[in-house]
Amino acid sequence: MSSLFKKFFVSCLLLTGSLVQGEETNKKIEPIKIVIQSNDLMKYDKNVINAEKGKLYEITLKNIGKLPKTAMGHNLIILKTGIDALTFGQALITKHGATLQNEWKPVKGVKHVLAQTKMLGPNEQDTLKIKFDKSGAYHYLCSFPGHFGLMRGIINVK
């Protein structure tokens, strides 16, 4: 082999290696997908979820019920660590400003909320993309009046 050809060959190998490494670092990290179903019996199908700190999650709430949203709407509100779902739920209307006009969102309690879906009617779904930055227990609940008594759970992040 001529020295010019060797230099060309080595340059091609180095360039190809750089492109392959670049492609690997540009790959999109796929989120871990979790689906929670809600129904007309005021229940989530999951009340305990285990997750890992620093990983990306895609949490989808699906309302599989048949009753109209005005009678049996559901949402998913994930609270920050240290906030208890039952205590938060008891103050949804009186302290946190949840009303029919704002679809039962706790507008005055947003400092306690990590993420929330919209209120869903039958056969609707909404997805949250979330990364947990701290280990701990993240409580979640439905803010439709009275639902938090049964519709709540915990995401344990390690």
mmCIF file of N, CA and C in Angstrom, residues 10-132:
data_model
loop_
_atom_site.group_PDB
_atom_site.id
_atom_site.type_symbol
_atom_site.label_atom_id
_atom_site.label_comp_id
_atom_site.label_asym_id
_atom_site.label_seq_id
_atom_site.Cartn_x
_atom_site.Cartn_y
_atom_site.Cartn_z
ATOM 1 N N VAL A 10 -6.760 5.313 7.038
ATOM 2 C CA VAL A 10 -6.806 5.619 8.468
ATOM 3 C C VAL A 10 -7.747 6.791 8.731
ATOM 4 N N SER A 11 -7.710 7.805 7.890
ATOM 5 C CA SER A 11 -8.604 8.959 8.049
ATOM 6 C C SER A 11 -10.063 8.534 7.943
ATOM 7 N N CYS A 12 -10.354 7.642 6.995
ATOM 8 C CA CYS A 12 -11.728 7.140 6.833
ATOM 9 C C CYS A 12 -12.180 6.386 8.074
ATOM 10 N N LEU A 13 -11.308 5.554 8.633
ATOM 11 C CA LEU A 13 -11.648 4.804 9.841
ATOM 12 C C LEU A 13 -11.928 5.751 11.005
ATOM 13 N N LEU A 14 -11.092 6.729 11.196
ATOM 14 C CA LEU A 14 -11.282 7.688 12.280
ATOM 15 C C LEU A 14 -12.572 8.477 12.101
ATOM 16 N N LEU A 15 -12.829 8.916 10.888
ATOM 17 C CA LEU A 15 -14.031 9.669 10.599
ATOM 18 C C LEU A 15 -15.270 8.814 10.835
ATOM 19 N N THR A 16 -15.242 7.574 10.368
ATOM 20 C CA THR A 16 -16.380 6.667 10.558
ATOM 21 C C THR A 16 -16.617 6.420 12.033
ATOM 22 N N GLY A 17 -15.548 6.212 12.798
ATOM 23 C CA GLY A 17 -15.673 6.006 14.236
ATOM 24 C C GLY A 17 -16.306 7.202 14.922
ATOM 25 N N SER A 18 -15.935 8.400 14.510
ATOM 26 C CA SER A 18 -16.496 9.612 15.105
ATOM 27 C C SER A 18 -17.982 9.722 14.804
ATOM 28 N N LEU A 19 -18.359 9.377 13.579
ATOM 29 C CA LEU A 19 -19.777 9.450 13.219
ATOM 30 C C LEU A 19 -20.591 8.453 14.023
ATOM 31 N N VAL A 20 -20.083 7.253 14.201
ATOM 32 C CA VAL A 20 -20.813 6.239 14.964
ATOM 33 C C VAL A 20 -20.964 6.690 16.408
ATOM 34 N N GLN A 21 -19.894 7.213 17.010
ATOM 35 C CA GLN A 21 -19.991 7.687 18.381
ATOM 36 C C GLN A 21 -20.995 8.835 18.483
ATOM 37 N N GLY A 22 -20.975 9.744 17.533
ATOM 38 C CA GLY A 22 -21.903 10.871 17.531
ATOM 39 C C GLY A 22 -23.343 10.418 17.445
ATOM 40 N N GLU A 23 -23.595 9.411 16.627
ATOM 41 C CA GLU A 23 -24.957 8.899 16.497
ATOM 42 C C GLU A 23 -25.432 8.303 17.807
ATOM 43 N N GLU A 24 -24.546 7.597 18.521
ATOM 44 C CA GLU A 24 -24.937 6.980 19.784
ATOM 45 C C GLU A 24 -25.277 8.036 20.830
ATOM 46 N N THR A 25 -24.523 9.111 20.875
ATOM 47 C CA THR A 25 -24.792 10.130 21.882
ATOM 48 C C THR A 25 -26.023 10.968 21.534
ATOM 49 N N ASN A 26 -26.426 10.999 20.279
ATOM 50 C CA ASN A 26 -27.604 11.767 19.880
ATOM 51 C C ASN A 26 -28.893 10.953 19.956
ATOM 52 N N LYS A 27 -28.804 9.667 20.325
ATOM 53 C CA LYS A 27 -30.021 8.860 20.423
ATOM 54 C C LYS A 27 -30.917 9.427 21.508
ATOM 55 N N LYS A 28 -32.197 9.472 21.231
ATOM 56 C CA LYS A 28 -33.166 9.989 22.171
ATOM 57 C C LYS A 28 -33.442 8.922 23.233
ATOM 58 N N ILE A 29 -33.445 9.339 24.486
ATOM 59 C CA ILE A 29 -33.749 8.408 25.569
ATOM 60 C C ILE A 29 -35.258 8.220 25.612
ATOM 61 N N GLU A 30 -35.680 6.982 25.466
ATOM 62 C CA GLU A 30 -37.108 6.677 25.486
ATOM 63 C C GLU A 30 -37.626 6.681 26.926
ATOM 64 N N PRO A 31 -38.745 7.339 27.177
ATOM 65 C CA PRO A 31 -39.297 7.351 28.533
ATOM 66 C C PRO A 31 -39.884 5.986 28.897
ATOM 67 N N ILE A 32 -39.918 5.723 30.188
ATOM 68 C CA ILE A 32 -40.573 4.519 30.704
ATOM 69 C C ILE A 32 -42.058 4.831 30.747
ATOM 70 N N LYS A 33 -42.867 3.983 30.124
ATOM 71 C CA LYS A 33 -44.301 4.260 29.986
ATOM 72 C C LYS A 33 -45.100 3.535 31.069
ATOM 73 N N ILE A 34 -45.975 4.290 31.705
ATOM 74 C CA ILE A 34 -46.869 3.760 32.734
ATOM 75 C C ILE A 34 -48.277 4.207 32.370
ATOM 76 N N VAL A 35 -49.219 3.279 32.402
ATOM 77 C CA VAL A 35 -50.623 3.603 32.118
ATOM 78 C C VAL A 35 -51.434 3.333 33.388
ATOM 79 N N ILE A 36 -52.203 4.336 33.785
ATOM 80 C CA ILE A 36 -53.117 4.207 34.921
ATOM 81 C C ILE A 36 -54.522 4.369 34.363
ATOM 82 N N GLN A 37 -55.394 3.419 34.699
ATOM 83 C CA GLN A 37 -56.782 3.507 34.244
ATOM 84 C C GLN A 37 -57.671 3.940 35.408
ATOM 85 N N SER A 38 -58.654 4.774 35.082
ATOM 86 C CA SER A 38 -59.671 5.180 36.050
ATOM 87 C C SER A 38 -61.018 4.710 35.525
ATOM 88 N N ASN A 39 -61.996 4.550 36.455
ATOM 89 C CA ASN A 39 -63.290 3.998 36.022
ATOM 90 C C ASN A 39 -64.455 4.639 36.764
ATOM 91 N N ASP A 40 -65.644 4.158 36.481
ATOM 92 C CA ASP A 40 -66.861 4.695 37.090
ATOM 93 C C ASP A 40 -67.039 4.288 38.548
ATOM 94 N N LEU A 41 -66.188 3.421 39.067
ATOM 95 C CA LEU A 41 -66.243 3.024 40.472
ATOM 96 C C LEU A 41 -65.301 3.873 41.328
ATOM 97 N N MET A 42 -64.817 4.977 40.766
ATOM 98 C CA MET A 42 -63.896 5.900 41.427
ATOM 99 C C MET A 42 -62.643 5.179 41.912
ATOM 100 N N LYS A 43 -62.013 4.473 40.987
ATOM 101 C CA LYS A 43 -60.776 3.765 41.331
ATOM 102 C C LYS A 43 -59.740 3.923 40.228
ATOM 103 N N TYR A 44 -58.475 4.011 40.661
ATOM 104 C CA TYR A 44 -57.352 3.854 39.745
ATOM 105 C C TYR A 44 -56.992 2.373 39.768
ATOM 106 N N ASP A 45 -56.509 1.855 38.651
ATOM 107 C CA ASP A 45 -56.108 0.445 38.652
ATOM 108 C C ASP A 45 -54.731 0.232 39.278
ATOM 109 N N LYS A 46 -54.034 1.307 39.598
ATOM 110 C CA LYS A 46 -52.731 1.219 40.276
ATOM 111 C C LYS A 46 -52.741 2.209 41.438
ATOM 112 N N ASN A 47 -52.388 1.736 42.624
ATOM 113 C CA ASN A 47 -52.277 2.668 43.742
ATOM 114 C C ASN A 47 -50.865 2.705 44.330
ATOM 115 N N VAL A 48 -49.958 1.875 43.793
ATOM 116 C CA VAL A 48 -48.539 1.934 44.153
ATOM 117 C C VAL A 48 -47.725 1.755 42.878
ATOM 118 N N ILE A 49 -46.800 2.676 42.654
ATOM 119 C CA ILE A 49 -45.913 2.615 41.490
ATOM 120 C C ILE A 49 -44.489 2.813 41.994
ATOM 121 N N ASN A 50 -43.575 1.991 41.523
ATOM 122 C CA ASN A 50 -42.167 2.152 41.869
ATOM 123 C C ASN A 50 -41.445 2.798 40.695
ATOM 124 N N ALA A 51 -40.620 3.792 40.997
ATOM 125 C CA ALA A 51 -39.900 4.522 39.955
ATOM 126 C C ALA A 51 -38.469 4.785 40.421
ATOM 127 N N GLU A 52 -37.648 5.234 39.477
ATOM 128 C CA GLU A 52 -36.257 5.536 39.779
ATOM 129 C C GLU A 52 -35.969 7.018 39.566
ATOM 130 N N LYS A 53 -35.218 7.570 40.487
ATOM 131 C CA LYS A 53 -34.807 8.969 40.417
ATOM 132 C C LYS A 53 -33.977 9.201 39.152
ATOM 133 N N GLY A 54 -34.265 10.315 38.467
ATOM 134 C CA GLY A 54 -33.476 10.718 37.311
ATOM 135 C C GLY A 54 -33.910 10.123 35.986
ATOM 136 N N LYS A 55 -34.812 9.158 35.994
ATOM 137 C CA LYS A 55 -35.286 8.568 34.735
ATOM 138 C C LYS A 55 -36.523 9.305 34.252
ATOM 139 N N LEU A 56 -36.697 9.310 32.935
ATOM 140 C CA LEU A 56 -37.843 9.978 32.321
ATOM 141 C C LEU A 56 -39.029 9.012 32.257
ATOM 142 N N TYR A 57 -40.205 9.502 32.678
ATOM 143 C CA TYR A 57 -41.424 8.689 32.672
ATOM 144 C C TYR A 57 -42.497 9.382 31.852
ATOM 145 N N GLU A 58 -43.314 8.567 31.232
ATOM 146 C CA GLU A 58 -44.493 9.027 30.506
ATOM 147 C C GLU A 58 -45.666 8.333 31.180
ATOM 148 N N ILE A 59 -46.422 9.082 31.980
ATOM 149 C CA ILE A 59 -47.537 8.518 32.736
ATOM 150 C C ILE A 59 -48.832 8.940 32.060
ATOM 151 N N THR A 60 -49.578 7.953 31.597
ATOM 152 C CA THR A 60 -50.834 8.207 30.885
ATOM 153 C C THR A 60 -52.003 7.799 31.767
ATOM 154 N N LEU A 61 -52.962 8.707 31.915
ATOM 155 C CA LEU A 61 -54.211 8.388 32.591
ATOM 156 C C LEU A 61 -55.265 8.148 31.523
ATOM 157 N N LYS A 62 -55.942 6.995 31.615
ATOM 158 C CA LYS A 62 -57.042 6.668 30.701
ATOM 159 C C LYS A 62 -58.318 6.510 31.520
ATOM 160 N N ASN A 63 -59.348 7.268 31.139
ATOM 161 C CA ASN A 63 -60.656 7.110 31.775
ATOM 162 C C ASN A 63 -61.428 6.070 30.965
ATOM 163 N N ILE A 64 -61.567 4.879 31.524
ATOM 164 C CA ILE A 64 -62.269 3.797 30.808
ATOM 165 C C ILE A 64 -63.735 3.714 31.211
ATOM 166 N N GLY A 65 -64.191 4.681 32.006
ATOM 167 C CA GLY A 65 -65.587 4.706 32.434
ATOM 168 C C GLY A 65 -66.525 5.128 31.309
ATOM 169 N N LYS A 66 -67.813 5.058 31.593
ATOM 170 C CA LYS A 66 -68.850 5.400 30.612
ATOM 171 C C LYS A 66 -69.668 6.625 31.013
ATOM 172 N N LEU A 67 -69.639 7.002 32.294
ATOM 173 C CA LEU A 67 -70.439 8.133 32.759
ATOM 174 C C LEU A 67 -69.845 9.450 32.265
ATOM 175 N N PRO A 68 -70.698 10.473 32.056
ATOM 176 C CA PRO A 68 -70.200 11.750 31.521
ATOM 177 C C PRO A 68 -69.223 12.441 32.487
ATOM 178 N N LYS A 69 -68.363 13.274 31.928
ATOM 179 C CA LYS A 69 -67.346 13.980 32.707
ATOM 180 C C LYS A 69 -67.966 14.816 33.826
ATOM 181 N N THR A 70 -69.137 15.405 33.590
ATOM 182 C CA THR A 70 -69.769 16.252 34.612
ATOM 183 C C THR A 70 -70.191 15.451 35.846
ATOM 184 N N ALA A 71 -70.397 14.153 35.679
ATOM 185 C CA ALA A 71 -70.801 13.302 36.794
ATOM 186 C C ALA A 71 -69.652 12.461 37.344
ATOM 187 N N MET A 72 -68.704 12.075 36.460
ATOM 188 C CA MET A 72 -67.654 11.142 36.873
ATOM 189 C C MET A 72 -66.352 11.402 36.124
ATOM 190 N N GLY A 73 -65.938 12.685 36.085
ATOM 191 C CA GLY A 73 -64.657 13.011 35.469
ATOM 192 C C GLY A 73 -63.504 12.579 36.356
ATOM 193 N N HIS A 74 -62.342 12.347 35.755
ATOM 194 C CA HIS A 74 -61.160 11.945 36.513
ATOM 195 C C HIS A 74 -59.929 12.675 35.992
ATOM 196 N N ASN A 75 -59.028 12.961 36.905
ATOM 197 C CA ASN A 75 -57.722 13.494 36.537
ATOM 198 C C ASN A 75 -56.675 12.824 37.411
ATOM 199 N N LEU A 76 -55.428 13.188 37.191
ATOM 200 C CA LEU A 76 -54.320 12.651 37.972
ATOM 201 C C LEU A 76 -53.445 13.832 38.370
ATOM 202 N N ILE A 77 -53.353 14.062 39.674
ATOM 203 C CA ILE A 77 -52.507 15.129 40.195
ATOM 204 C C ILE A 77 -51.407 14.468 41.018
ATOM 205 N N ILE A 78 -50.164 14.679 40.595
ATOM 206 C CA ILE A 78 -49.019 14.160 41.340
ATOM 207 C C ILE A 78 -48.497 15.289 42.216
ATOM 208 N N LEU A 79 -48.458 15.018 43.510
ATOM 209 C CA LEU A 79 -48.029 16.019 44.481
ATOM 210 C C LEU A 79 -46.528 15.917 44.732
ATOM 211 N N LYS A 80 -45.949 17.004 45.200
ATOM 212 C CA LYS A 80 -44.533 17.001 45.560
ATOM 213 C C LYS A 80 -44.322 16.139 46.802
ATOM 214 N N THR A 81 -43.087 15.697 47.009
ATOM 215 C CA THR A 81 -42.802 14.871 48.179
ATOM 216 C C THR A 81 -43.157 15.629 49.453
ATOM 217 N N GLY A 82 -43.636 14.875 50.433
ATOM 218 C CA GLY A 82 -44.004 15.464 51.714
ATOM 219 C C GLY A 82 -45.440 15.955 51.780
ATOM 220 N N ILE A 83 -46.179 15.908 50.661
ATOM 221 C CA ILE A 83 -47.584 16.352 50.637
ATOM 222 C C ILE A 83 -48.471 15.110 50.611
ATOM 223 N N ASP A 84 -49.327 14.978 51.609
ATOM 224 C CA ASP A 84 -50.219 13.826 51.731
ATOM 225 C C ASP A 84 -51.476 14.026 50.881
ATOM 226 N N ALA A 85 -51.838 13.018 50.097
ATOM 227 C CA ALA A 85 -52.985 13.117 49.181
ATOM 228 C C ALA A 85 -54.303 13.318 49.920
ATOM 229 N N LEU A 86 -54.489 12.627 51.023
ATOM 230 C CA LEU A 86 -55.752 12.739 51.758
ATOM 231 C C LEU A 86 -55.906 14.143 52.357
ATOM 232 N N THR A 87 -54.864 14.651 52.969
ATOM 233 C CA THR A 87 -54.890 16.003 53.548
ATOM 234 C C THR A 87 -55.088 17.054 52.454
ATOM 235 N N PHE A 88 -54.357 16.915 51.347
ATOM 236 C CA PHE A 88 -54.490 17.845 50.227
ATOM 237 C C PHE A 88 -55.905 17.782 49.652
ATOM 238 N N GLY A 89 -56.428 16.578 49.478
ATOM 239 C CA GLY A 89 -57.765 16.390 48.921
ATOM 240 C C GLY A 89 -58.861 17.017 49.760
ATOM 241 N N GLN A 90 -58.701 16.967 51.079
ATOM 242 C CA GLN A 90 -59.710 17.549 51.974
ATOM 243 C C GLN A 90 -59.779 19.066 51.839
ATOM 244 N N ALA A 91 -58.723 19.679 51.334
ATOM 245 C CA ALA A 91 -58.688 21.139 51.198
ATOM 246 C C ALA A 91 -58.805 21.600 49.740
ATOM 247 N N LEU A 92 -59.156 20.696 48.828
ATOM 248 C CA LEU A 92 -59.215 21.049 47.404
ATOM 249 C C LEU A 92 -60.104 22.262 47.135
ATOM 250 N N ILE A 93 -61.300 22.264 47.677
ATOM 251 C CA ILE A 93 -62.263 23.329 47.398
ATOM 252 C C ILE A 93 -62.048 24.509 48.349
ATOM 253 N N THR A 94 -61.907 24.230 49.635
ATOM 254 C CA THR A 94 -61.843 25.296 50.630
ATOM 255 C C THR A 94 -60.545 26.090 50.606
ATOM 256 N N LYS A 95 -59.416 25.444 50.384
ATOM 257 C CA LYS A 95 -58.125 26.124 50.464
ATOM 258 C C LYS A 95 -57.410 26.239 49.111
ATOM 259 N N HIS A 96 -57.576 25.231 48.251
ATOM 260 C CA HIS A 96 -56.788 25.170 47.016
ATOM 261 C C HIS A 96 -57.519 25.674 45.774
ATOM 262 N N GLY A 97 -58.746 26.158 45.916
ATOM 263 C CA GLY A 97 -59.431 26.838 44.815
ATOM 264 C C GLY A 97 -59.964 25.963 43.694
ATOM 265 N N ALA A 98 -60.190 24.682 43.953
ATOM 266 C CA ALA A 98 -60.758 23.800 42.923
ATOM 267 C C ALA A 98 -62.252 24.089 42.776
ATOM 268 N N THR A 99 -62.673 24.414 41.536
ATOM 269 C CA THR A 99 -64.084 24.717 41.272
ATOM 270 C C THR A 99 -64.534 24.055 39.974
ATOM 271 N N LEU A 100 -65.822 23.994 39.790
ATOM 272 C CA LEU A 100 -66.377 23.459 38.548
ATOM 273 C C LEU A 100 -65.884 24.279 37.355
ATOM 274 N N GLN A 101 -65.794 25.599 37.519
ATOM 275 C CA GLN A 101 -65.385 26.484 36.428
ATOM 276 C C GLN A 101 -63.943 26.211 35.959
ATOM 277 N N ASN A 102 -63.064 25.788 36.853
ATOM 278 C CA ASN A 102 -61.688 25.503 36.433
ATOM 279 C C ASN A 102 -61.416 23.988 36.352
ATOM 280 N N GLU A 103 -62.486 23.221 36.212
ATOM 281 C CA GLU A 103 -62.433 21.756 36.093
ATOM 282 C C GLU A 103 -61.704 21.109 37.268
ATOM 283 N N TRP A 104 -61.953 21.642 38.451
ATOM 284 C CA TRP A 104 -61.473 21.075 39.714
ATOM 285 C C TRP A 104 -59.955 21.069 39.853
ATOM 286 N N LYS A 105 -59.287 22.019 39.183
ATOM 287 C CA LYS A 105 -57.834 22.160 39.351
ATOM 288 C C LYS A 105 -57.557 22.927 40.643
ATOM 289 N N PRO A 106 -56.598 22.502 41.421
ATOM 290 C CA PRO A 106 -56.258 23.215 42.656
ATOM 291 C C PRO A 106 -55.381 24.441 42.357
ATOM 292 N N VAL A 107 -55.988 25.466 41.783
ATOM 293 C CA VAL A 107 -55.241 26.622 41.274
ATOM 294 C C VAL A 107 -54.495 27.398 42.356
ATOM 295 N N LYS A 108 -54.967 27.342 43.591
ATOM 296 C CA LYS A 108 -54.270 28.039 44.686
ATOM 297 C C LYS A 108 -53.268 27.105 45.381
ATOM 298 N N GLY A 109 -53.230 25.862 44.980
ATOM 299 C CA GLY A 109 -52.322 24.895 45.604
ATOM 300 C C GLY A 109 -51.226 24.418 44.680
ATOM 301 N N VAL A 110 -50.949 25.184 43.620
ATOM 302 C CA VAL A 110 -49.973 24.742 42.617
ATOM 303 C C VAL A 110 -48.569 24.551 43.184
ATOM 304 N N LYS A 111 -48.232 25.219 44.273
ATOM 305 C CA LYS A 111 -46.903 25.049 44.860
ATOM 306 C C LYS A 111 -46.711 23.636 45.422
ATOM 307 N N HIS A 112 -47.817 22.921 45.625
ATOM 308 C CA HIS A 112 -47.756 21.541 46.129
ATOM 309 C C HIS A 112 -47.833 20.502 45.017
ATOM 310 N N VAL A 113 -48.123 20.948 43.791
ATOM 311 C CA VAL A 113 -48.362 20.042 42.660
ATOM 312 C C VAL A 113 -47.105 19.924 41.798
ATOM 313 N N LEU A 114 -46.721 18.678 41.519
ATOM 314 C CA LEU A 114 -45.590 18.428 40.626
ATOM 315 C C LEU A 114 -46.069 18.392 39.176
ATOM 316 N N ALA A 115 -47.193 17.715 38.929
ATOM 317 C CA ALA A 115 -47.744 17.604 37.573
ATOM 318 C C ALA A 115 -49.221 17.213 37.665
ATOM 319 N N GLN A 116 -49.980 17.555 36.613
ATOM 320 C CA GLN A 116 -51.388 17.157 36.599
ATOM 321 C C GLN A 116 -51.914 17.019 35.178
ATOM 322 N N THR A 117 -52.835 16.089 35.016
ATOM 323 C CA THR A 117 -53.513 15.924 33.729
ATOM 324 C C THR A 117 -54.742 16.835 33.723
ATOM 325 N N LYS A 118 -55.372 16.924 32.570
ATOM 326 C CA LYS A 118 -56.652 17.622 32.494
ATOM 327 C C LYS A 118 -57.737 16.676 33.028
ATOM 328 N N MET A 119 -58.919 17.203 33.267
ATOM 329 C CA MET A 119 -60.054 16.390 33.690
ATOM 330 C C MET A 119 -60.553 15.615 32.475
ATOM 331 N N LEU A 120 -60.724 14.314 32.646
ATOM 332 C CA LEU A 120 -61.074 13.439 31.516
ATOM 333 C C LEU A 120 -62.485 12.896 31.623
ATOM 334 N N GLY A 121 -63.166 12.869 30.480
ATOM 335 C CA GLY A 121 -64.452 12.206 30.369
ATOM 336 C C GLY A 121 -64.245 10.776 29.890
ATOM 337 N N PRO A 122 -65.339 10.075 29.582
ATOM 338 C CA PRO A 122 -65.223 8.679 29.157
ATOM 339 C C PRO A 122 -64.378 8.537 27.886
ATOM 340 N N ASN A 123 -63.546 7.503 27.886
ATOM 341 C CA ASN A 123 -62.672 7.160 26.751
ATOM 342 C C ASN A 123 -61.675 8.257 26.372
ATOM 343 N N GLU A 124 -61.351 9.139 27.307
ATOM 344 C CA GLU A 124 -60.326 10.156 27.070
ATOM 345 C C GLU A 124 -59.060 9.771 27.827
ATOM 346 N N GLN A 125 -57.947 10.332 27.379
ATOM 347 C CA GLN A 125 -56.677 10.098 28.063
ATOM 348 C C GLN A 125 -55.796 11.329 27.966
ATOM 349 N N ASP A 126 -54.853 11.430 28.896
ATOM 350 C CA ASP A 126 -53.891 12.524 28.911
ATOM 351 C C ASP A 126 -52.575 11.966 29.445
ATOM 352 N N THR A 127 -51.465 12.500 28.948
ATOM 353 C CA THR A 127 -50.149 11.972 29.298
ATOM 354 C C THR A 127 -49.270 13.057 29.906
ATOM 355 N N LEU A 128 -48.574 12.680 30.967
ATOM 356 C CA LEU A 128 -47.602 13.550 31.624
ATOM 357 C C LEU A 128 -46.210 13.023 31.334
ATOM 358 N N LYS A 129 -45.282 13.909 31.001
ATOM 359 C CA LYS A 129 -43.874 13.531 30.890
ATOM 360 C C LYS A 129 -43.198 14.113 32.120
ATOM 361 N N ILE A 130 -42.550 13.247 32.883
ATOM 362 C CA ILE A 130 -42.031 13.678 34.169
ATOM 363 C C ILE A 130 -40.736 12.953 34.512
ATOM 364 N N LYS A 131 -39.862 13.680 35.193
ATOM 365 C CA LYS A 131 -38.622 13.104 35.716
ATOM 366 C C LYS A 131 -38.595 13.444 37.200
ATOM 367 N N PHE A 132 -38.408 12.438 38.029
ATOM 368 C CA PHE A 132 -38.352 12.653 39.469
ATOM 369 C C PHE A 132 -36.906 12.962 39.857
#
